[in-house]
CSV table of C-alpha atoms in Angstrom, one decimal:
chain,number,residue,atom,x,y,z
A,1,MET,CA,107.9,92.7,85.0
A,2,THR,CA,105.2,95.3,86.5
A,3,GLY,CA,101.4,95.0,85.2
A,4,LEU,CA,99.3,97.0,83.0
A,5,ALA,CA,98.6,100.7,83.0
A,6,TRP,CA,96.1,102.9,81.2
A,7,VAL,CA,96.6,106.6,80.7
A,8,ALA,CA,93.7,108.4,79.3
A,9,GLY,CA,94.7,111.8,77.9
A,10,ALA,CA,98.3,110.7,76.8
A,11,GLU,CA,99.1,112.5,74.2
A,12,GLY,CA,98.6,115.5,76.6
A,13,GLY,CA,101.2,117.4,78.5
A,14,ILE,CA,100.2,116.0,81.6
A,15,GLY,CA,99.3,112.6,80.3
A,16,ALA,CA,101.7,112.3,78.3
A,17,ALA,CA,104.8,113.2,81.1
A,18,VAL,CA,102.4,110.7,83.4
A,19,ARG,CA,102.8,107.6,80.9
A,20,ALA,CA,107.0,108.7,80.7
A,21,ARG,CA,107.1,108.0,84.2
A,22,LEU,CA,105.1,104.9,84.4
A,23,GLU,CA,107.1,103.2,81.6
A,24,ALA,CA,110.1,104.2,83.8
A,25,GLU,CA,108.6,102.4,86.8
A,26,SER,CA,108.4,99.7,84.1
A,27,TYR,CA,104.7,99.1,83.6
A,28,ARG,CA,103.3,98.2,80.2
A,29,VAL,CA,101.5,101.7,79.4
A,30,HIS,CA,98.3,101.9,77.0
A,31,GLY,CA,98.1,105.4,76.3
A,32,SER,CA,94.5,106.2,75.0
A,33,ASP,CA,93.2,109.5,73.4
A,34,ARG,CA,91.0,111.1,70.5
A,35,PRO,CA,89.9,110.6,68.3
A,36,ASP,CA,90.6,107.0,68.2
A,37,GLU,CA,89.7,106.1,72.0
A,38,ASP,CA,88.0,109.2,73.4
A,39,VAL,CA,86.7,108.3,76.9
A,40,ALA,CA,84.3,111.4,76.8
A,41,LEU,CA,82.2,108.9,74.0
A,42,PRO,CA,79.7,106.5,75.2
A,43,GLY,CA,81.0,102.9,76.0
A,44,VAL,CA,84.7,103.8,74.7
A,45,ALA,CA,86.0,103.5,78.3
A,46,ALA,CA,84.6,100.7,79.2
A,47,ARG,CA,85.5,98.8,75.9
A,48,VAL,CA,89.0,100.0,76.6
A,49,ALA,CA,89.1,98.9,80.1
A,50,ALA,CA,87.8,95.3,79.6
A,51,ASP,CA,90.3,94.8,76.6
A,52,LEU,CA,93.1,95.7,79.1
A,53,SER,CA,92.1,93.9,81.8
A,54,ALA,CA,91.4,90.8,79.0
A,55,ARG,CA,95.5,91.1,78.5
A,56,GLY,CA,96.6,91.3,82.2
A,57,ASP,CA,95.6,92.6,85.5
A,58,LEU,CA,95.0,96.3,85.0
A,59,GLU,CA,96.8,98.1,88.6
A,60,VAL,CA,96.8,101.3,87.5
A,61,ALA,CA,94.6,103.7,85.3
A,62,VAL,CA,94.9,107.3,84.9
A,63,HIS,CA,92.9,110.1,83.5
A,64,ALA,CA,95.0,113.5,82.3
A,65,VAL,CA,91.7,114.3,80.1
A,66,GLY,CA,90.9,118.2,80.0
A,67,MET,CA,90.1,121.2,78.0
A,68,SER,CA,89.5,124.6,78.5
A,69,ALA,CA,86.4,125.8,76.4
A,70,ARG,CA,87.3,129.3,76.0
A,71,ARG,CA,87.0,129.2,72.3
A,72,TYR,CA,83.0,127.6,73.0
A,73,GLY,CA,82.6,130.7,75.1
A,74,ASP,CA,83.6,130.0,78.3
A,75,GLY,CA,83.8,132.9,80.9
A,76,PRO,CA,81.7,134.3,83.8
A,77,LEU,CA,78.0,132.3,84.8
A,78,SER,CA,76.4,135.1,83.4
A,79,THR,CA,77.8,135.3,79.8
A,80,CYS,CA,79.3,131.8,79.7
A,81,THR,CA,77.4,129.8,76.5
A,82,LEU,CA,75.4,126.5,76.8
A,83,GLU,CA,77.6,124.9,74.2
A,84,ALA,CA,81.2,125.7,77.0
A,85,TRP,CA,79.6,124.6,79.6
A,86,GLU,CA,78.2,120.8,77.7
A,87,GLU,CA,81.7,120.6,76.0
A,88,ALA,CA,83.5,121.5,79.0
A,89,VAL,CA,81.2,119.1,81.6
A,90,ARG,CA,81.3,116.3,78.6
A,91,VAL,CA,85.0,116.1,78.1
A,92,ASN,CA,86.4,117.4,81.6
A,93,LEU,CA,83.4,115.2,84.3
A,94,THR,CA,81.3,113.1,81.6
A,95,SER,CA,84.6,111.1,80.5
A,96,ALA,CA,86.0,111.1,84.3
A,97,PHE,CA,83.0,109.5,85.7
A,98,GLN,CA,82.6,107.1,82.2
A,99,PHE,CA,86.4,106.2,83.4
A,100,LEU,CA,86.1,105.6,86.6
A,101,GLN,CA,83.0,103.4,86.2
A,102,ALA,CA,84.9,101.2,83.8
A,103,CYS,CA,88.2,100.9,85.8
A,104,LEU,CA,85.6,100.0,89.0
A,105,VAL,CA,84.2,97.1,86.5
A,106,SER,CA,87.5,96.1,85.1
A,107,ALA,CA,90.8,96.9,86.9
A,108,SER,CA,92.1,94.4,89.3
A,109,ASP,CA,91.8,94.1,92.7
A,110,GLY,CA,94.2,96.6,94.9
A,111,ALA,CA,94.4,98.9,91.3
A,112,ARG,CA,95.5,102.8,91.9
A,113,LEU,CA,93.1,104.9,90.1
A,114,VAL,CA,94.1,108.9,89.4
A,115,LEU,CA,92.5,111.4,88.2
A,116,ILE,CA,93.9,115.0,87.4
A,117,GLY,CA,92.3,117.8,88.6
A,118,SER,CA,92.4,121.5,89.0
A,119,ALA,CA,93.3,123.8,91.6
A,120,LEU,CA,91.9,126.7,89.2
A,121,ALA,CA,88.5,125.3,90.3
A,122,HIS,CA,89.3,126.4,94.1
A,123,GLY,CA,88.2,130.0,94.8
A,124,TYR,CA,87.8,133.3,92.5
A,125,ASP,CA,90.1,134.9,90.4
A,126,PRO,CA,89.0,137.7,87.8
A,127,ASP,CA,91.9,136.2,85.7
A,128,PHE,CA,90.3,132.8,86.0
A,129,ASP,CA,86.6,133.3,86.0
A,130,THR,CA,85.8,130.7,83.5
A,131,VAL,CA,82.3,128.9,85.3
A,132,ALA,CA,82.3,125.5,83.1
A,133,TYR,CA,86.2,124.9,83.8
A,134,ARG,CA,85.8,125.1,86.9
A,135,ILE,CA,82.5,123.4,87.8
A,136,SER,CA,83.8,120.4,85.3
A,137,LYS,CA,86.9,120.3,87.0
A,138,GLY,CA,85.8,121.5,90.5
A,139,SER,CA,83.4,118.6,90.9
A,140,LEU,CA,85.9,115.7,90.0
A,141,GLU,CA,86.7,115.6,94.0
A,142,ALA,CA,82.9,114.3,95.1
A,143,LEU,CA,83.3,111.8,92.2
A,144,VAL,CA,86.5,110.5,93.3
A,145,GLY,CA,85.5,110.3,96.6
A,146,THR,CA,82.5,108.3,95.9
A,147,ALA,CA,84.8,106.2,93.9
A,148,ALA,CA,87.2,105.8,96.5
A,149,ARG,CA,83.9,104.5,99.1
A,150,GLU,CA,82.9,101.9,96.1
A,151,GLY,CA,86.5,100.4,95.5
A,152,ALA,CA,87.4,100.3,99.0
A,153,ALA,CA,85.9,97.0,99.6
A,154,ARG,CA,87.9,95.7,96.4
A,155,GLY,CA,91.3,97.5,98.3
A,156,ILE,CA,91.2,100.1,94.8
A,157,ARG,CA,92.4,103.4,95.9
A,158,VAL,CA,90.9,106.1,94.4
A,159,ASN,CA,93.0,110.0,94.3
A,160,LEU,CA,92.8,113.1,92.4
A,161,VAL,CA,96.0,115.2,91.7
A,162,SER,CA,95.1,119.2,91.7
A,163,PRO,CA,97.4,120.7,90.2
A,164,GLY,CA,98.0,124.6,89.5
A,165,LEU,CA,99.2,126.6,86.1
A,166,VAL,CA,101.2,123.8,84.9
A,167,GLU,CA,104.0,124.6,81.6
A,168,THR,CA,101.8,122.7,79.1
A,169,PRO,CA,100.3,123.2,75.6
A,170,MET,CA,97.0,123.8,77.4
A,171,ALA,CA,97.7,126.5,79.4
A,172,HIS,CA,100.1,128.3,77.4
A,173,ARG,CA,97.9,130.9,76.5
A,174,ALA,CA,97.5,132.0,80.0
A,175,LEU,CA,101.2,131.8,80.8
A,176,ARG,CA,102.0,134.3,77.9
A,177,ASP,CA,99.0,136.7,79.2
A,178,PRO,CA,101.4,139.7,80.8
A,179,ARG,CA,98.9,140.1,83.5
A,180,ILE,CA,99.0,136.2,84.8
A,181,ALA,CA,102.6,135.9,84.1
A,182,ASP,CA,103.1,138.8,86.3
A,183,ARG,CA,100.9,137.3,89.3
A,184,LEU,CA,103.0,134.1,89.5
A,185,GLY,CA,104.6,135.0,92.7
A,186,GLU,CA,100.9,135.9,94.0
A,187,LEU,CA,99.5,133.3,92.5
A,188,MET,CA,101.8,130.3,93.3
A,189,PRO,CA,103.9,132.2,95.7
A,190,LEU,CA,106.0,129.1,96.6
A,191,HIS,CA,108.3,129.3,93.9
A,192,GLY,CA,106.5,131.8,91.6
A,193,GLN,CA,106.3,130.1,88.3
A,194,ALA,CA,104.6,127.1,86.6
A,195,ALA,CA,105.2,123.3,87.7
A,196,SER,CA,106.3,121.6,85.0
A,197,ALA,CA,104.1,118.4,84.1
A,198,GLU,CA,106.8,116.2,85.1
A,199,THR,CA,106.3,117.5,88.9
A,200,VAL,CA,103.1,116.6,88.3
A,201,ALA,CA,103.7,112.8,87.1
A,202,GLU,CA,105.8,112.1,89.9
A,203,ALA,CA,102.5,113.0,92.3
A,204,VAL,CA,100.4,110.3,89.7
A,205,ALA,CA,104.0,108.0,90.7
A,206,TRP,CA,103.4,108.1,94.0
A,207,LEU,CA,99.6,107.9,94.3
A,208,ALA,CA,100.1,104.4,92.0
A,209,GLY,CA,103.0,103.1,94.4
A,210,ASP,CA,102.8,101.2,97.8
A,211,ALA,CA,104.3,104.3,99.4
A,212,SER,CA,101.0,105.8,99.6
A,213,ALA,CA,99.1,102.5,100.4
A,214,PHE,CA,96.7,103.6,103.0
A,215,THR,CA,95.5,107.1,100.7
A,216,THR,CA,92.6,107.1,98.8
A,217,GLY,CA,89.9,109.3,98.2
A,218,ALA,CA,92.6,112.2,98.5
A,219,VAL,CA,93.1,115.4,96.5
A,220,VAL,CA,97.2,116.1,96.3
A,221,PRO,CA,97.8,119.9,95.5
A,222,VAL,CA,101.0,120.5,92.9
A,223,ASP,CA,99.7,124.0,92.9
A,224,GLY,CA,102.5,125.9,94.5
A,225,GLY,CA,101.0,126.9,97.3
A,226,TRP,CA,97.7,128.2,94.9
A,227,ARG,CA,95.3,126.9,97.6
A,228,VAL,CA,96.6,128.7,100.3
A,229,ARG,CA,97.5,132.1,99.0
């Protein structure tokens, strides 16, 4: 039997796909999400990680937590509300900080930790001008690099998957917007369409497996060419 895995944000589109993919690899997966296990709240991630490590070796942990702060007033820097900024940073970045901190304490030696970022954090596009989201997701890359350096002595690998637009409930508004739908060939030129959550989960599974044994601190784009357009 493969060991324990933890997916934070397991009720979301990508999180659910990651959970199913890891279960297909025979991991015993603990899925956490709001409201019962909100890793953005103080102490929750540390408690969950400690509880899991008490049950066995915590071998894989995936942070698939994320939110759009548009409903709080996210937008261009000149108009973004403080509420939107604070909520995006709390959910997208602070939760990841607490998650990685907890995993570095409680995960087993050789564990594989994966965060889900966003290619939308790279470059400027007027149809995605949401500064709180972009900064809170973009900052994950520096956080992953820091965690990878700290975890290396114990063989812990830390990497980030950076999707473009993905067919999930969170991206529903964007994908239904005719302006964006008409631009998919430009935004994601490799296939001209949004990725499936299962495609993102495949990248996570690779980072969680032995084939990526020499990969840490990496940003793995699953963005259909978003970064190179």
